PDB file of C-alpha atoms in Angstrom:
ATOM      1  CA  MET U   1      52.032  12.789 -29.895  1.00  0.00           C
ATOM      2  CA  GLN U   2      51.638  10.151 -32.564  1.00  0.00           C
ATOM      3  CA  ILE U   3      50.029   6.878 -31.524  1.00  0.00           C
ATOM      4  CA  ASP U   4      49.713   4.091 -34.067  1.00  0.00           C
ATOM      5  CA  ILE U   5      47.172   1.428 -33.163  1.00  0.00           C
ATOM      6  CA  VAL U   6      47.667  -1.932 -34.822  1.00  0.00           C
ATOM      7  CA  SER U   7      44.407  -3.848 -34.645  1.00  0.00           C
ATOM      8  CA  ASP U   8      41.892  -6.057 -36.395  1.00  0.00           C
ATOM      9  CA  THR U   9      38.209  -5.242 -36.658  1.00  0.00           C
ATOM     10  CA  VAL U  10      37.137  -8.670 -35.357  1.00  0.00           C
ATOM     11  CA  CYS U  11      39.347  -8.485 -32.279  1.00  0.00           C
ATOM     12  CA  PRO U  12      37.191  -7.881 -29.165  1.00  0.00           C
ATOM     13  CA  TRP U  13      40.207  -6.855 -27.094  1.00  0.00           C
ATOM     14  CA  CYS U  14      40.955  -4.187 -29.716  1.00  0.00           C
ATOM     15  CA  PHE U  15      37.518  -2.688 -29.047  1.00  0.00           C
ATOM     16  CA  ILE U  16      38.208  -2.766 -25.313  1.00  0.00           C
ATOM     17  CA  GLY U  17      41.698  -1.330 -25.886  1.00  0.00           C
ATOM     18  CA  LYS U  18      40.232   1.545 -27.883  1.00  0.00           C
ATOM     19  CA  ARG U  19      37.899   2.513 -25.058  1.00  0.00           C
ATOM     20  CA  ARG U  20      40.685   2.279 -22.477  1.00  0.00           C
ATOM     21  CA  LEU U  21      43.061   4.386 -24.546  1.00  0.00           C
ATOM     22  CA  GLU U  22      40.380   7.034 -24.922  1.00  0.00           C
ATOM     23  CA  LYS U  23      40.060   7.220 -21.145  1.00  0.00           C
ATOM     24  CA  ALA U  24      43.816   7.730 -20.861  1.00  0.00           C
ATOM     25  CA  LEU U  25      43.841  10.420 -23.548  1.00  0.00           C
ATOM     26  CA  ALA U  26      41.036  12.290 -21.802  1.00  0.00           C
ATOM     27  CA  LEU U  27      43.257  12.627 -18.735  1.00  0.00           C
ATOM     28  CA  ARG U  28      45.855  14.570 -20.741  1.00  0.00           C
ATOM     29  CA  PRO U  29      43.794  17.277 -22.516  1.00  0.00           C
ATOM     30  CA  ASP U  30      46.876  19.478 -22.875  1.00  0.00           C
ATOM     31  CA  ILE U  31      48.541  16.994 -25.253  1.00  0.00           C
ATOM     32  CA  GLU U  32      47.612  16.944 -28.928  1.00  0.00           C
ATOM     33  CA  PHE U  33      47.352  13.328 -30.058  1.00  0.00           C
ATOM     34  CA  ASP U  34      47.644  12.056 -33.621  1.00  0.00           C
ATOM     35  CA  ILE U  35      45.911   8.660 -33.648  1.00  0.00           C
ATOM     36  CA  ARG U  36      46.496   6.395 -36.631  1.00  0.00           C
ATOM     37  CA  TRP U  37      44.839   3.002 -37.054  1.00  0.00           C
ATOM     38  CA  ARG U  38      46.949   0.333 -38.740  1.00  0.00           C
ATOM     39  CA  ALA U  39      45.725  -2.891 -40.332  1.00  0.00           C
ATOM     40  CA  TYR U  40      46.350  -6.329 -38.888  1.00  0.00           C
ATOM     41  CA  ARG U  41      44.532  -9.459 -40.026  1.00  0.00           C
ATOM     42  CA  LEU U  42      44.167 -12.248 -37.503  1.00  0.00           C
ATOM     43  CA  ASP U  43      43.088 -14.678 -40.211  1.00  0.00           C
ATOM     44  CA  PRO U  44      43.574 -13.569 -43.835  1.00  0.00           C
ATOM     45  CA  SER U  45      42.652 -17.085 -45.010  1.00  0.00           C
ATOM     46  CA  ILE U  46      38.943 -16.437 -44.463  1.00  0.00           C
ATOM     47  CA  PRO U  47      37.286 -16.115 -47.904  1.00  0.00           C
ATOM     48  CA  PRO U  48      35.818 -12.758 -49.017  1.00  0.00           C
ATOM     49  CA  GLU U  49      32.275 -13.918 -48.288  1.00  0.00           C
ATOM     50  CA  GLY U  50      33.176 -14.976 -44.758  1.00  0.00           C
ATOM     51  CA  VAL U  51      32.416 -18.266 -43.008  1.00  0.00           C
ATOM     52  CA  ASP U  52      29.853 -19.584 -40.565  1.00  0.00           C
ATOM     53  CA  ARG U  53      30.968 -18.281 -37.171  1.00  0.00           C
ATOM     54  CA  LYS U  54      29.892 -21.263 -35.064  1.00  0.00           C
ATOM     55  CA  GLN U  55      31.767 -23.677 -37.308  1.00  0.00           C
ATOM     56  CA  TYR U  56      34.772 -21.366 -37.436  1.00  0.00           C
ATOM     57  CA  MET U  57      34.975 -20.987 -33.663  1.00  0.00           C
ATOM     58  CA  GLN U  58      34.537 -24.706 -33.142  1.00  0.00           C
ATOM     59  CA  ALA U  59      37.367 -25.444 -35.572  1.00  0.00           C
ATOM     60  CA  LYS U  60      39.566 -22.814 -33.941  1.00  0.00           C
ATOM     61  CA  PHE U  61      38.992 -23.562 -30.256  1.00  0.00           C
ATOM     62  CA  GLY U  62      37.401 -27.006 -30.246  1.00  0.00           C
ATOM     63  CA  ASN U  63      36.223 -28.147 -26.815  1.00  0.00           C
ATOM     64  CA  ASN U  64      38.725 -26.064 -24.876  1.00  0.00           C
ATOM     65  CA  PRO U  65      37.646 -26.336 -21.232  1.00  0.00           C
ATOM     66  CA  ASN U  66      38.815 -22.765 -20.628  1.00  0.00           C
ATOM     67  CA  ARG U  67      36.697 -21.334 -23.415  1.00  0.00           C
ATOM     68  CA  GLN U  68      33.762 -20.335 -21.199  1.00  0.00           C
ATOM     69  CA  ALA U  69      36.051 -18.727 -18.623  1.00  0.00           C
ATOM     70  CA  MET U  70      37.744 -16.749 -21.398  1.00  0.00           C
ATOM     71  CA  GLN U  71      34.336 -15.670 -22.684  1.00  0.00           C
ATOM     72  CA  ASP U  72      33.195 -14.584 -19.235  1.00  0.00           C
ATOM     73  CA  ALA U  73      36.375 -12.533 -18.699  1.00  0.00           C
ATOM     74  CA  LEU U  74      35.879 -10.868 -22.060  1.00  0.00           C
ATOM     75  CA  ASN U  75      32.248 -10.015 -21.327  1.00  0.00           C
ATOM     76  CA  GLN U  76      33.187  -8.614 -17.937  1.00  0.00           C
ATOM     77  CA  ALA U  77      35.939  -6.467 -19.437  1.00  0.00           C
ATOM     78  CA  GLY U  78      33.491  -5.258 -22.072  1.00  0.00           C
ATOM     79  CA  GLU U  79      30.912  -4.269 -19.473  1.00  0.00           C
ATOM     80  CA  SER U  80      33.516  -2.194 -17.639  1.00  0.00           C
ATOM     81  CA  GLU U  81      34.032  -0.206 -20.862  1.00  0.00           C
ATOM     82  CA  ASP U  82      30.309   0.118 -21.711  1.00  0.00           C
ATOM     83  CA  ILE U  83      30.566  -2.468 -24.480  1.00  0.00           C
ATOM     84  CA  ALA U  84      27.607  -4.819 -24.809  1.00  0.00           C
ATOM     85  CA  PHE U  85      29.193  -7.782 -26.546  1.00  0.00           C
ATOM     86  CA  ALA U  86      26.543  -9.846 -28.335  1.00  0.00           C
ATOM     87  CA  PHE U  87      28.511 -12.739 -29.776  1.00  0.00           C
ATOM     88  CA  ASP U  88      25.333 -14.789 -30.187  1.00  0.00           C
ATOM     89  CA  ARG U  89      24.177 -12.309 -32.835  1.00  0.00           C
ATOM     90  CA  ILE U  90      27.228 -12.820 -35.041  1.00  0.00           C
ATOM     91  CA  ALA U  91      26.344 -15.293 -37.789  1.00  0.00           C
ATOM     92  CA  ARG U  92      29.485 -15.004 -39.913  1.00  0.00           C
ATOM     93  CA  SER U  93      33.187 -14.511 -39.279  1.00  0.00           C
ATOM     94  CA  PRO U  94      34.204 -12.025 -41.987  1.00  0.00           C
ATOM     95  CA  ASN U  95      37.321 -11.401 -43.981  1.00  0.00           C
ATOM     96  CA  THR U  96      38.430  -8.025 -42.590  1.00  0.00           C
ATOM     97  CA  LEU U  97      40.318  -6.687 -45.616  1.00  0.00           C
ATOM     98  CA  ASP U  98      37.516  -4.394 -46.802  1.00  0.00           C
ATOM     99  CA  SER U  99      36.857  -3.005 -43.324  1.00  0.00           C
ATOM    100  CA  HIS U 100      40.533  -2.039 -43.109  1.00  0.00           C
ATOM    101  CA  ARG U 101      40.282  -0.376 -46.517  1.00  0.00           C
ATOM    102  CA  LEU U 102      37.383   1.733 -45.250  1.00  0.00           C
ATOM    103  CA  ILE U 103      39.342   2.690 -42.135  1.00  0.00           C
ATOM    104  CA  ARG U 104      42.216   3.826 -44.352  1.00  0.00           C
ATOM    105  CA  TRP U 105      39.940   6.059 -46.452  1.00  0.00           C
ATOM    106  CA  SER U 106      38.213   7.444 -43.369  1.00  0.00           C
ATOM    107  CA  ALA U 107      41.525   8.940 -42.244  1.00  0.00           C
ATOM    108  CA  THR U 108      41.548  11.135 -45.350  1.00  0.00           C
ATOM    109  CA  ALA U 109      37.984  12.192 -44.551  1.00  0.00           C
ATOM    110  CA  GLY U 110      38.971  13.061 -40.983  1.00  0.00           C
ATOM    111  CA  VAL U 111      36.555  10.581 -39.393  1.00  0.00           C
ATOM    112  CA  GLN U 112      38.797   7.578 -38.768  1.00  0.00           C
ATOM    113  CA  ASN U 113      38.103   7.234 -35.055  1.00  0.00           C
ATOM    114  CA  GLU U 114      34.357   7.418 -35.633  1.00  0.00           C
ATOM    115  CA  VAL U 115      34.466   4.826 -38.418  1.00  0.00           C
ATOM    116  CA  VAL U 116      36.534   2.438 -36.300  1.00  0.00           C
ATOM    117  CA  GLU U 117      34.045   2.846 -33.450  1.00  0.00           C
ATOM    118  CA  ARG U 118      31.074   2.222 -35.749  1.00  0.00           C
ATOM    119  CA  ILE U 119      32.687  -0.897 -37.240  1.00  0.00           C
ATOM    120  CA  PHE U 120      33.347  -2.338 -33.789  1.00  0.00           C
ATOM    121  CA  GLU U 121      29.804  -1.544 -32.651  1.00  0.00           C
ATOM    122  CA  ALA U 122      28.264  -2.988 -35.807  1.00  0.00           C
ATOM    123  CA  TYR U 123      30.109  -6.269 -35.443  1.00  0.00           C
ATOM    124  CA  PHE U 124      30.293  -6.864 -31.712  1.00  0.00           C
ATOM    125  CA  GLU U 125      27.061  -5.272 -30.497  1.00  0.00           C
ATOM    126  CA  ASP U 126      24.747  -5.597 -33.503  1.00  0.00           C
ATOM    127  CA  GLY U 127      26.135  -8.783 -35.038  1.00  0.00           C
ATOM    128  CA  ARG U 128      26.386  -7.274 -38.514  1.00  0.00           C
ATOM    129  CA  ASP U 129      28.600  -8.654 -41.264  1.00  0.00           C
ATOM    130  CA  ILE U 130      31.426  -6.128 -41.587  1.00  0.00           C
ATOM    131  CA  GLY U 131      32.760  -8.023 -44.575  1.00  0.00           C
ATOM    132  CA  ASN U 132      29.643  -7.021 -46.503  1.00  0.00           C
ATOM    133  CA  ALA U 133      30.065  -3.991 -48.761  1.00  0.00           C
ATOM    134  CA  ASP U 134      26.556  -2.640 -48.077  1.00  0.00           C
ATOM    135  CA  VAL U 135      27.221  -2.644 -44.319  1.00  0.00           C
ATOM    136  CA  LEU U 136      30.520  -0.816 -44.792  1.00  0.00           C
ATOM    137  CA  ILE U 137      28.945   1.750 -47.120  1.00  0.00           C
ATOM    138  CA  GLU U 138      26.234   2.434 -44.533  1.00  0.00           C
ATOM    139  CA  ILE U 139      28.841   2.871 -41.796  1.00  0.00           C
ATOM    140  CA  ALA U 140      30.784   5.268 -44.011  1.00  0.00           C
ATOM    141  CA  SER U 141      27.675   7.295 -44.782  1.00  0.00           C
ATOM    142  CA  ASP U 142      26.655   7.494 -41.117  1.00  0.00           C
ATOM    143  CA  ALA U 143      30.131   8.847 -40.327  1.00  0.00           C
ATOM    144  CA  GLY U 144      29.767  11.589 -42.940  1.00  0.00           C
ATOM    145  CA  MET U 145      31.718  10.031 -45.793  1.00  0.00           C
ATOM    146  CA  ASP U 146      30.566  10.063 -49.406  1.00  0.00           C
ATOM    147  CA  SER U 147      28.787   6.717 -49.791  1.00  0.00           C
ATOM    148  CA  ALA U 148      28.971   6.716 -53.593  1.00  0.00           C
ATOM    149  CA  THR U 149      32.741   7.212 -53.521  1.00  0.00           C
ATOM    150  CA  VAL U 150      33.177   4.474 -50.928  1.00  0.00           C
ATOM    151  CA  ALA U 151      31.019   2.112 -52.990  1.00  0.00           C
ATOM    152  CA  ASP U 152      33.146   2.772 -56.082  1.00  0.00           C
ATOM    153  CA  LEU U 153      36.404   2.266 -54.184  1.00  0.00           C
ATOM    154  CA  LEU U 154      35.197  -1.005 -52.698  1.00  0.00           C
ATOM    155  CA  GLU U 155      34.055  -2.296 -56.076  1.00  0.00           C
ATOM    156  CA  GLN U 156      37.289  -1.262 -57.787  1.00  0.00           C
ATOM    157  CA  GLY U 157      39.424  -3.044 -55.207  1.00  0.00           C
ATOM    158  CA  ALA U 158      41.294   0.144 -54.337  1.00  0.00           C
ATOM    159  CA  ASP U 159      44.115  -0.129 -51.783  1.00  0.00           C
ATOM    160  CA  ARG U 160      43.858  -3.873 -51.248  1.00  0.00           C
ATOM    161  CA  GLU U 161      47.576  -4.274 -51.789  1.00  0.00           C
ATOM    162  CA  LEU U 162      48.349  -1.404 -49.415  1.00  0.00           C
ATOM    163  CA  ILE U 163      46.386  -3.094 -46.631  1.00  0.00           C
ATOM    164  CA  GLU U 164      48.043  -6.428 -47.327  1.00  0.00           C
ATOM    165  CA  ASN U 165      51.455  -4.748 -47.190  1.00  0.00           C
ATOM    166  CA  GLU U 166      50.623  -2.949 -43.937  1.00  0.00           C
ATOM    167  CA  ASP U 167      49.503  -6.224 -42.402  1.00  0.00           C
ATOM    168  CA  ALA U 168      52.682  -7.950 -43.604  1.00  0.00           C
ATOM    169  CA  MET U 169      54.809  -5.136 -42.195  1.00  0.00           C
ATOM    170  CA  ALA U 170      53.222  -5.548 -38.769  1.00  0.00           C
ATOM    171  CA  HIS U 171      54.112  -9.235 -38.808  1.00  0.00           C
ATOM    172  CA  ARG U 172      57.668  -8.481 -39.915  1.00  0.00           C
ATOM    173  CA  LEU U 173      58.000  -6.095 -36.961  1.00  0.00           C
ATOM    174  CA  GLY U 174      57.242  -9.019 -34.706  1.00  0.00           C
ATOM    175  CA  ILE U 175      53.710  -8.015 -33.767  1.00  0.00           C
ATOM    176  CA  SER U 176      51.924 -11.264 -32.974  1.00  0.00           C
ATOM    177  CA  GLY U 177      48.928  -9.985 -31.047  1.00  0.00           C
ATOM    178  CA  VAL U 178      46.560  -7.041 -31.085  1.00  0.00           C
ATOM    179  CA  PRO U 179      45.870  -4.411 -30.015  1.00  0.00           C
ATOM    180  CA  THR U 180      49.396  -3.055 -30.161  1.00  0.00           C
ATOM    181  CA  PHE U 181      50.028   0.619 -29.461  1.00  0.00           C
ATOM    182  CA  ILE U 182      53.112   2.330 -30.855  1.00  0.00           C
ATOM    183  CA  PHE U 183      53.970   5.675 -29.233  1.00  0.00           C
ATOM    184  CA  GLU U 184      56.052   8.103 -31.294  1.00  0.00           C
ATOM    185  CA  ASN U 185      57.591   5.150 -33.172  1.00  0.00           C
ATOM    186  CA  LYS U 186      59.570   4.319 -29.991  1.00  0.00           C
ATOM    187  CA  TYR U 187      57.502   2.562 -27.358  1.00  0.00           C
ATOM    188  CA  ILE U 188      55.424  -0.517 -28.155  1.00  0.00           C
ATOM    189  CA  VAL U 189      52.689  -1.641 -25.793  1.00  0.00           C
ATOM    190  CA  SER U 190      50.816  -4.858 -26.575  1.00  0.00           C
ATOM    191  CA  GLY U 191      47.439  -5.667 -25.096  1.00  0.00           C
ATOM    192  CA  ALA U 192      44.325  -3.869 -23.875  1.00  0.00           C
ATOM    193  CA  HIS U 193      45.937  -2.396 -20.780  1.00  0.00           C
ATOM    194  CA  ASP U 194      44.156  -0.298 -18.183  1.00  0.00           C
ATOM    195  CA  PRO U 195      44.094   3.486 -18.738  1.00  0.00           C
ATOM    196  CA  GLU U 196      46.498   3.982 -15.831  1.00  0.00           C
ATOM    197  CA  GLN U 197      49.163   1.839 -17.484  1.00  0.00           C
ATOM    198  CA  LEU U 198      48.723   3.592 -20.805  1.00  0.00           C
ATOM    199  CA  LEU U 199      48.903   6.929 -19.045  1.00  0.00           C
ATOM    200  CA  ARG U 200      52.307   6.073 -17.604  1.00  0.00           C
ATOM    201  CA  VAL U 201      53.612   5.421 -21.098  1.00  0.00           C
ATOM    202  CA  ILE U 202      52.073   8.633 -22.402  1.00  0.00           C
ATOM    203  CA  ASP U 203      53.726  10.636 -19.620  1.00  0.00           C
ATOM    204  CA  THR U 204      57.092   8.993 -20.258  1.00  0.00           C
ATOM    205  CA  VAL U 205      56.923   9.759 -23.967  1.00  0.00           C
ATOM    206  CA  ALA U 206      55.712  13.314 -23.309  1.00  0.00           C
ATOM    207  CA  GLY U 207      58.670  13.876 -20.976  1.00  0.00           C
ATOM    208  CA  GLU U 208      61.129  12.676 -23.599  1.00  0.00           C
ATOM    209  CA  MET U 209      59.510  14.861 -26.251  1.00  0.00           C
ATOM    210  CA  GLU U 210      59.806  17.888 -23.965  1.00  0.00           C
ATOM    211  CA  LYS U 211      63.504  17.199 -23.315  1.00  0.00           C
ATOM    212  CA  SER U 212      64.085  16.771 -27.041  1.00  0.00           C
ATOM    213  CA  ASP U 213      62.422  20.127 -27.750  1.00  0.00           C
ATOM    214  CA  GLU U 214      64.483  21.826 -25.055  1.00  0.00           C
ATOM    215  CA  GLY U 215      67.661  20.371 -26.531  1.00  0.00           C
ATOM    216  CA  ALA U 216      66.726  21.594 -29.986  1.00  0.00           C
ATOM    217  CA  ASP U 217      66.054  25.095 -28.640  1.00  0.00           C
ATOM    218  CA  ALA U 218      69.431  25.122 -26.870  1.00  0.00           C
ATOM    219  CA  GLU U 219      71.237  24.170 -30.092  1.00  0.00           C
ATOM    220  CA  GLU U 220      69.529  27.008 -31.951  1.00  0.00           C
ATOM    221  CA  ASP U 221      70.682  29.478 -29.288  1.00  0.00           C
TER     222      ASP U 221
END
């Protein structure tokens, strides 16, 4: 079963959504899943070097009286998924283009899920700048990728246009929030839903796939 996950690497709910999806997948060990991470940029206007996070968040949310309640809900959701959000450690809000490029290359290396996990952990738990090439190269190396190749690709600007196009495509499809899960190019689920809700979608799609296979077998007979 193919599941495309449209997300951004600075989206905390995408990190939570990843953990919840993994719980759902673990409950269906008999299904072979093909997980593909797709790029989405919440704010492509951020410069390549990033911006001061405190100033950025203040400009974005201002003195919203609900801000603390939103933060508390996010932290609580993170704790339930064994995520130790450490927003106070994050000094800069990065441009996420390069992190999406790395995720794209990691698919070819067969370590995409691990790279996505490491990027989320680096940013949200360790407060590292995932817009920095050295940080991304280290993540790639730790996941088993060739660090020299990744360094060259980053420096050369490889696949920037592909990521920009993928991001634009997501917006053209009407995706306005992440994470968004696309099951077998048919069902779209937006938001970091509980594993039980995701499981219901998985079972529905699996049932349709089974009927489709049975119909194909009948035609052959």
